[in-house]
Amino acid sequence: MNWFINGEFKDPKAGLLGDSGDKMWFKCWDEISNLSFKIHHQYYQFIGSKKVCKSWWRKLLFSWIIGWTLASVSIFCYMSSLATEKRKETLSSMCDERARMLQDQFNVSMNHIQAMSILISTFHHGKTPSAIDQETFARYTEQTAFERPLTSGVAYAVRVLHSEREQFERQQGWTIKRMYTLEPSRIQEEYAPVIFAQDIVSHVVSLDMLSGKEDRENVLIARRSGKGVLTAPFRLLKTNRLGVILTFAVYKRDLPSNATPNERIQATDGYLGGVFDIESLVEKLLHQLSSKQTILVNVFDTSNQSYPISMYGSNASNDGLEHVSHLNFGDPFRKHEMRCRFKQKPPWPWVAITTSIFILVIALLVGHIFHATVNRIAKVEDDCHKMMELKKQAEAADIAKSQFLATVSHEIRTPMNGVLGMLDMLMDTNLDVTQLDYVRTAQASGKALVALINEVLDQAKIESGKLELEEVQFDLRAVLDDVLSLFSGKSQDKGVELAVYISDRVPEMLIGDPGRFRQIITNLMGNSIKFTEKGHILVTVHLVEEVIDSIEVETEASSKNTLSGFPVADRRQSWKGFRTFGQEEPVHPFSDSINLIVSVEDTGLGIPSEAQPRVFTPFMQVDPSISRTHGGTGIGLSISKCLVGLMNGEIGFVSIPKIGSTFTFTAVFASCSSSSKEYKSQQINSQSNTVSSEFHGMRALVMDPRPVRAKVSRYHIQRLGIHVEVISDWKQGLSIINKGDSAIHMVLIEQEVWDRDLNCSDLFINKLEKIGHGTPPKVLLLSNSVNSSSGNVTTGACDLSIVSKPLRASMLAASLQRAMGIGSKGNPRNGELPSMSLRNLLLGRKILIVDDNNVNLKVAAGALKKYGADVVSATRGSEAIDLLTPPHQFDACFMDIQMPEMDGFEATRRIRDMEHNINNRIQFGELSVDAYNNVSNWHVPILAMTADVIQATHEQCQRCGMDGYVSKPFEAEQLYREVLRFFQ
Amino acid sequence: MDLVQLQRQLVDYRTSLYHEGFLDEQFTQLQELQDENNPDFVVEVVSLYFEDSERLLNELSKALEQQIIDFKRIDAHVHQLKGSSSSIGAQRVQKLCIVFRNYCEAQNVEGCLKCLQQVKHEYSIVKTKLESMFQLERQILNAGGSVPV
């Protein structure tokens, strides 16, 4: 998450903000990266305790939001202050500009008035008589008015002392009048009557300037200072607009610049005054600048600081921004200033607002993402924990379930065996027909129940993954013969033809789990036979390689050319989806593994297409009525599928309603050619091999027009070592026999052929008997019907031996033996085999038996002694440990599990530790091998003796170093199997 | 008494023991273990069983009379009894032992006491039956015949 915070913070830092901002960002960044580091730290430290973590995250989120809100506010302030600053600058520059222009224009006018004062002193006072009269002055001023754009009028007043008044009045022809009242002036020390005036202000002629208060001050200051003096603004007489009067003193002679005021007063001749119309002046100016709209200008006379006098502009009070520029109109006694304001209120600082809101929104979003992420993580963690809990529970439940199933089925099987055994015994007693029927029904139900329990147990084992396949060497053909014989009764009852064909390329012996293979085949065939009322069931076994590039299969597929002549579902469809066939290369041709493909084809009901997808789902049947009419649980196919999966194969099917189904599966077995010595071979069905030698080298004819059936027959006969030729009709048969280059020992004829034309068959038999090559060939009938399954049947003229189908090696051999008159030698009883072998295995072995129960001990000892073992007994685990401390002479130890003080598991564990210790020390040379009977690797086989043989116990046995277990009380077969592993 | 009649009586008696469920096939196996090298094997084992069982039953009675009942110990004893019973094929006793152990697990004193009574009863029956069977066998042997298997 750190990168995220990093990235988030770098961005705003890089752009957008100036210096001051940067500092802030740095600080902020440091703080938050610290914080995030801390949080990281905390997070990992407290990863176990969610609460702390959660509160930390909440704090971080809170501070994040607060921080960013503050940040965006400060951004807003900063940006709006920038805007204000800029506005202020604009205002001040505009204001200054206006002030400067106003001042310049004013100065121009003032200079001109000053120039006019020079003119008057030169031409009025300097000349006698005066060169200027009122008329001249008026004209002149009128014509030069353009040079003084701001003045509305100019007038000249002359200084008249009281002594000169009379003469002056006479000379001018009027009396000096007072201002405002226009009465003749009262007696004063001196007067300043206006003698010249511009036409606009001609009304002021003869008025005494000293009589007006403002004017008098002005005049006095002007003559004292020798500079232009301004009055305070006042309402002009005529226009009633605001104006100021500029007054210049006119002197008799040029005065030095440092002349004292008194000298100046003495030298004064008159006063030149100009009226400035400030309002129009400023207005004109603003017109010129044409930006009247944007700013508001006020001009004030601020000579008296506390009462500034407004000279221009409205008094609209505006609290906004104001800029003040000082004006200098050349009068040192008066101060003026210009105040400017913007007309409009400052616009909203949209940029600042949007920027800050934008940042805030981003920050909030990021915060939200954090929040959501943290919540999500917390939730996922919680879920994960929950799931773990649930998983544990589920696993525990699963284990419990399989344990339960194993235990329960074990517990049910035991009494069921009792029930079945009793029923068996009951059947041997004298029962009437009804009773016998009841007992049969009871027995059948019991058997069905046991079968169901076995299936359920299998399913449970498969589901819990506890089912492991055996790796033993077995004869596939024998297994299939077995299965065939299992179903032969049923098939004969139903009149369904049953056949097995195994390709020649399938090796004799394979390594795998014959029991499970058999189970699959039995399941499939069981289903087939359940749903087939007529026709046939054909099991074929090929190598996968063979099928992939087999033309044989192609030709065979035509619908009429089947075993029984009924159409079948095309079996190639059933393996369409197989992975094996999708591969380009046929599976590892050089490896040891053998890929078998097995098809079970029937001409039964077929599976309705809507039920086809759930065929392999456990407990699923086509519809509930099926289980009533045909029985079964619907678990068989699902188990088969699992088993096929365990054999690295696949299962598939094709089914056409009313025509039949074909199930096909593949399975991978190991070939036993390379490592046959390591595997114990199964002891079943050695008869067929022993018998085969008797027929070796014989020749037989099989007469059958149907190639598939003929192929099956040929396969079975060839297994006995008999050379087979297939013929399709009588003529062909006769011609072969007649050729006589090698003797034909037997002719096998399909019953169908035989029955079709009895005359022909009689003829054939007759002809056969007439052929004189030694003994005529024996004629055998291949029959599927049940009524003629055993013994000889007289058909027509001669005796015929019947070979009943389904064909299988042992049956065929027996039939042939009977027919050919070869006596069968007595085979040893099968049951004796383990006990004899046990004797061989156990003879002279020294075996320790540990059991706390004296009776059990005695019985076990007795059992082992019977097989010739040298038995030593012990009643405690500790005793066993002492006895089994190397060196010792024991070959094996049988140990009870439940013993007081020290149970079998514990004792075994200690013995194994001890052995391990001694082995190590021998290896490192600490102990000499000689002292330990020259055995450097001590490991005495320890077998558990236990009454309950469930999976869990078995696992525990292995965990504590036991080598196996036998059930108590001993059972010869199991004992043999276990002991065989150690004594060979 | 006629030897043949005795032998028949023994066989019938034995069969009845099986049918009534006093013995099971384990006893047959036991008998199979007896041969020339070990002619008295069955009798030896069964006497050992009697000895052992009587001791265990006594222990059980004592244990159940205690104020504080040690169910673990009782369970161990019953387990022993069950084991030896199954070894000689005394299946009725063995089955009662299973029930007994269930009560033991549930710490049901009443059930345990009831079971103990039943076990004692069953045991005494099977003991009597076995003893009379051995008696018959001895008679046959004394009469110079061989015990039919």
XYZ file of C-alpha atoms in Angstrom, chain A residues 276-574:
299
model
C -10.509 75.227 -12.073
C -13.575 73.150 -12.548
C -12.316 70.021 -10.899
C -15.366 67.935 -11.584
C -15.370 68.456 -15.299
C -11.633 68.196 -15.259
C -11.619 64.738 -13.765
C -14.558 63.699 -15.854
C -12.786 64.687 -19.029
C -9.747 62.829 -17.906
C -11.670 59.684 -17.154
C -13.376 59.941 -20.497
C -10.005 60.017 -22.080
C -8.986 56.828 -20.273
C -12.281 55.224 -21.070
C -12.194 52.908 -18.167
C -14.747 54.685 -16.150
C -16.777 51.572 -15.889
C -14.258 49.529 -14.027
C -13.110 51.941 -11.380
C -14.602 54.593 -9.262
C -12.488 57.690 -8.668
C -12.778 60.183 -5.831
C -10.615 63.232 -5.416
C -10.274 64.787 -2.011
C -8.661 67.859 -0.588
C -6.973 66.574 2.469
C -5.252 69.749 3.692
C -7.245 69.296 6.848
C -6.587 65.651 7.693
C -9.673 65.153 9.772
C -12.133 66.707 7.286
C -11.201 65.718 3.799
C -13.217 67.705 1.306
C -14.562 65.817 -1.610
C -13.691 67.454 -4.879
C -14.982 64.823 -7.242
C -16.890 61.621 -7.202
C -19.916 60.214 -5.580
C -19.896 59.442 -1.957
C -21.140 55.908 -2.403
C -19.436 54.143 0.415
C -17.798 50.972 -0.677
C -15.996 48.844 1.831
C -14.065 47.072 -0.837
C -10.603 47.593 -1.991
C -9.359 51.203 -2.159
C -6.182 52.705 -3.424
C -5.008 56.197 -2.542
C -2.695 58.207 -4.815
C -1.340 61.573 -3.765
C -1.756 64.503 -6.083
C 0.625 67.391 -6.204
C -0.882 70.486 -7.731
C 2.112 72.658 -6.932
C 0.594 74.206 -3.806
C 2.631 73.212 -0.812
C -0.096 74.222 1.630
C -2.748 72.033 0.184
C -2.777 68.341 -0.118
C -4.880 66.399 -2.510
C -5.381 62.775 -3.052
C -7.176 60.504 -5.396
C -8.999 57.455 -4.051
C -9.845 54.711 -6.471
C -12.142 51.716 -5.991
C -13.457 49.062 -8.249
C -16.987 49.554 -9.261
C -17.860 45.871 -9.135
C -17.423 43.676 -6.134
C -14.561 41.267 -6.561
C -15.700 38.234 -8.566
C -15.871 34.839 -6.809
C -12.473 33.194 -6.940
C -13.732 30.281 -8.972
C -10.333 28.841 -9.775
C -9.442 28.651 -6.119
C -12.788 27.211 -5.202
C -12.759 24.559 -7.888
C -9.126 23.633 -7.289
C -9.579 23.190 -3.588
C -12.810 21.302 -3.953
C -11.219 19.130 -6.570
C -8.347 18.283 -4.263
C -10.717 17.645 -1.416
C -12.816 15.363 -3.552
C -9.768 13.431 -4.685
C -8.603 13.101 -1.127
C -11.997 11.937 -0.008
C -12.123 9.452 -2.821
C -8.705 8.133 -1.925
C -9.825 7.964 1.668
C -12.870 6.095 0.583
C -10.748 3.697 -1.403
C -8.528 3.173 1.635
C -11.525 2.640 3.762
C -13.102 0.265 1.343
C -9.843 -1.584 0.866
C -9.252 -1.938 4.560
C -12.794 -3.041 5.106
C -12.460 -5.428 2.257
C -9.210 -6.821 3.575
C -10.725 -7.189 7.002
C -13.751 -8.844 5.527
C -11.713 -11.164 3.381
C -9.547 -12.033 6.349
C -12.616 -12.688 8.392
C -14.091 -14.762 5.628
C -10.840 -16.581 5.242
C -10.828 -17.399 8.938
C -14.399 -18.489 8.732
C -13.641 -20.599 5.713
C -10.701 -22.157 7.480
C -12.962 -22.951 10.388
C -15.562 -24.351 8.085
C -12.952 -26.276 6.178
C -11.668 -27.782 9.377
C -15.172 -28.619 10.409
C -15.949 -30.058 7.027
C -12.808 -32.131 7.058
C -13.533 -33.307 10.544
C -17.057 -34.112 9.495
C -15.772 -35.918 6.457
C -13.374 -37.979 8.515
C -16.111 -38.621 11.009
C -18.413 -39.630 8.208
C -16.020 -42.079 6.664
C -15.111 -43.401 10.092
C -18.750 -43.753 10.864
C -19.470 -45.463 7.589
C -16.526 -47.768 7.977
C -17.460 -48.619 11.515
C -21.142 -48.967 10.859
C -20.702 -51.041 7.762
C -18.228 -53.190 9.618
C -20.689 -53.535 12.445
C -23.504 -54.361 10.075
C -21.522 -56.811 8.051
C -20.600 -58.891 11.049
C -24.179 -59.659 12.131
C -25.227 -59.930 8.498
C -22.683 -62.657 8.015
C -24.272 -64.358 10.967
C -27.698 -63.984 9.439
C -26.547 -65.287 6.068
C -24.687 -68.177 7.629
C -27.701 -69.125 9.669
C -29.890 -68.936 6.608
C -27.473 -71.201 4.809
C -27.674 -73.667 7.633
C -31.426 -73.317 7.729
C -31.635 -74.188 4.065
C -29.825 -77.433 4.734
C -32.492 -78.512 7.196
C -35.751 -80.091 6.232
C -37.995 -77.345 5.010
C -41.138 -77.422 2.983
C -41.332 -75.471 -0.231
C -42.852 -72.345 1.227
C -40.315 -72.185 4.014
C -37.513 -72.708 1.555
C -38.845 -69.889 -0.544
C -38.974 -67.601 2.475
C -35.448 -68.487 3.391
C -34.249 -67.903 -0.165
C -35.877 -64.499 -0.222
C -34.356 -63.654 3.130
C -30.952 -64.743 1.931
C -31.191 -62.817 -1.295
C -32.198 -59.720 0.630
C -29.340 -60.228 3.023
C -26.880 -60.588 0.203
C -28.231 -57.497 -1.457
C -27.836 -55.639 1.817
C -24.237 -56.744 2.181
C -23.537 -55.745 -1.394
C -25.082 -52.357 -0.759
C -23.037 -51.886 2.373
C -19.908 -52.774 0.477
C -20.777 -50.264 -2.192
C -21.496 -47.537 0.317
C -18.234 -48.299 2.050
C -16.438 -48.080 -1.276
C -18.077 -44.775 -2.046
C -17.094 -43.433 1.372
C -13.562 -44.622 0.902
C -13.319 -43.080 -2.523
C -14.729 -39.803 -1.307
C -12.311 -39.591 1.555
C -9.505 -40.499 -0.812
C -8.596 -43.474 1.289
C -9.075 -45.975 -1.421
C -5.727 -47.126 -2.670
C -5.188 -49.483 -5.493
C -3.171 -52.593 -5.085
C -0.216 -53.343 -7.282
C -0.231 -57.036 -7.872
C 0.356 -59.207 -10.832
C -2.784 -60.692 -12.260
C -4.159 -62.477 -15.254
C -6.694 -60.282 -16.954
C -8.247 -63.176 -18.861
C -8.777 -65.140 -15.709
C -10.442 -62.161 -14.063
C -12.809 -61.769 -16.962
C -13.528 -65.510 -16.967
C -14.439 -65.173 -13.324
C -16.796 -62.310 -13.955
C -18.298 -64.166 -16.846
C -19.012 -67.199 -14.741
C -20.610 -64.921 -12.182
C -23.134 -63.735 -14.707
C -23.462 -66.898 -16.743
C -26.389 -68.223 -14.756
C -28.311 -65.021 -15.087
C -27.591 -64.649 -18.759
C -28.659 -68.197 -19.464
C -31.868 -67.612 -17.550
C -32.608 -64.635 -19.675
C -31.381 -66.149 -22.893
C -28.918 -63.379 -23.412
C -25.634 -64.268 -24.992
C -22.615 -63.303 -22.976
C -19.163 -63.122 -24.481
C -15.718 -61.803 -23.753
C -13.099 -61.023 -26.284
C -9.586 -60.018 -25.385
C -7.203 -58.938 -28.044
C -4.087 -61.038 -28.514
C -1.935 -58.018 -28.051
C -3.020 -57.622 -24.448
C -0.298 -59.269 -22.369
C -0.992 -62.338 -20.283
C -0.045 -60.790 -17.000
C -0.587 -57.244 -15.889
C 0.189 -55.370 -12.732
C -2.633 -53.494 -11.101
C -5.605 -54.003 -8.879
C -7.535 -57.018 -10.156
C -10.197 -56.662 -7.490
C -11.093 -53.131 -8.491
C -10.843 -53.904 -12.183
C -13.174 -56.746 -11.604
C -15.494 -54.473 -9.695
C -15.746 -52.077 -12.625
C -16.435 -54.849 -15.078
C -18.929 -56.416 -12.719
C -20.729 -53.115 -12.285
C -20.968 -52.508 -16.003
C -21.949 -56.049 -16.838
C -24.387 -56.120 -13.955
C -26.085 -53.054 -15.324
C -26.105 -54.474 -18.816
C -27.581 -57.739 -17.798
C -30.180 -55.984 -15.687
C -31.518 -54.074 -18.635
C -31.031 -56.574 -21.431
C -33.797 -59.012 -22.223
C -32.621 -60.302 -25.549
C -29.547 -60.196 -27.691
C -26.106 -60.153 -26.204
C -23.608 -58.569 -23.934
C -20.111 -58.381 -25.272
C -17.036 -57.372 -23.376
C -14.034 -56.502 -25.477
C -10.577 -55.640 -24.290
C -8.034 -54.022 -26.558
C -4.917 -51.991 -26.256
C -5.611 -48.337 -26.790
C -2.992 -48.187 -29.527
C -4.725 -50.994 -31.268
C -8.065 -49.228 -31.278
C -6.701 -45.918 -32.412
C -5.513 -47.283 -35.681
C -7.728 -50.258 -36.052
C -9.602 -50.906 -39.229
C -11.087 -53.931 -37.660
C -13.258 -51.823 -35.452
C -14.474 -49.842 -38.383
C -15.685 -52.804 -40.314
C -17.203 -54.367 -37.278
C -19.370 -51.431 -36.629
C -21.992 -52.093 -39.229
C -25.176 -52.542 -37.342
C -26.067 -56.079 -38.403
C -22.678 -57.527 -37.892
C -22.859 -58.009 -34.145
C -22.591 -60.907 -31.784
C -26.242 -61.756 -31.700
C -27.343 -60.008 -34.837
C -29.162 -57.301 -32.941
C -28.122 -53.772 -33.694
C -25.907 -52.086 -31.114
C -24.867 -48.581 -30.270
C -21.680 -47.644 -32.038
C -19.069 -48.004 -29.388
C -16.688 -45.623 -31.067
C -19.083 -42.888 -29.988
C -18.528 -43.793 -26.384
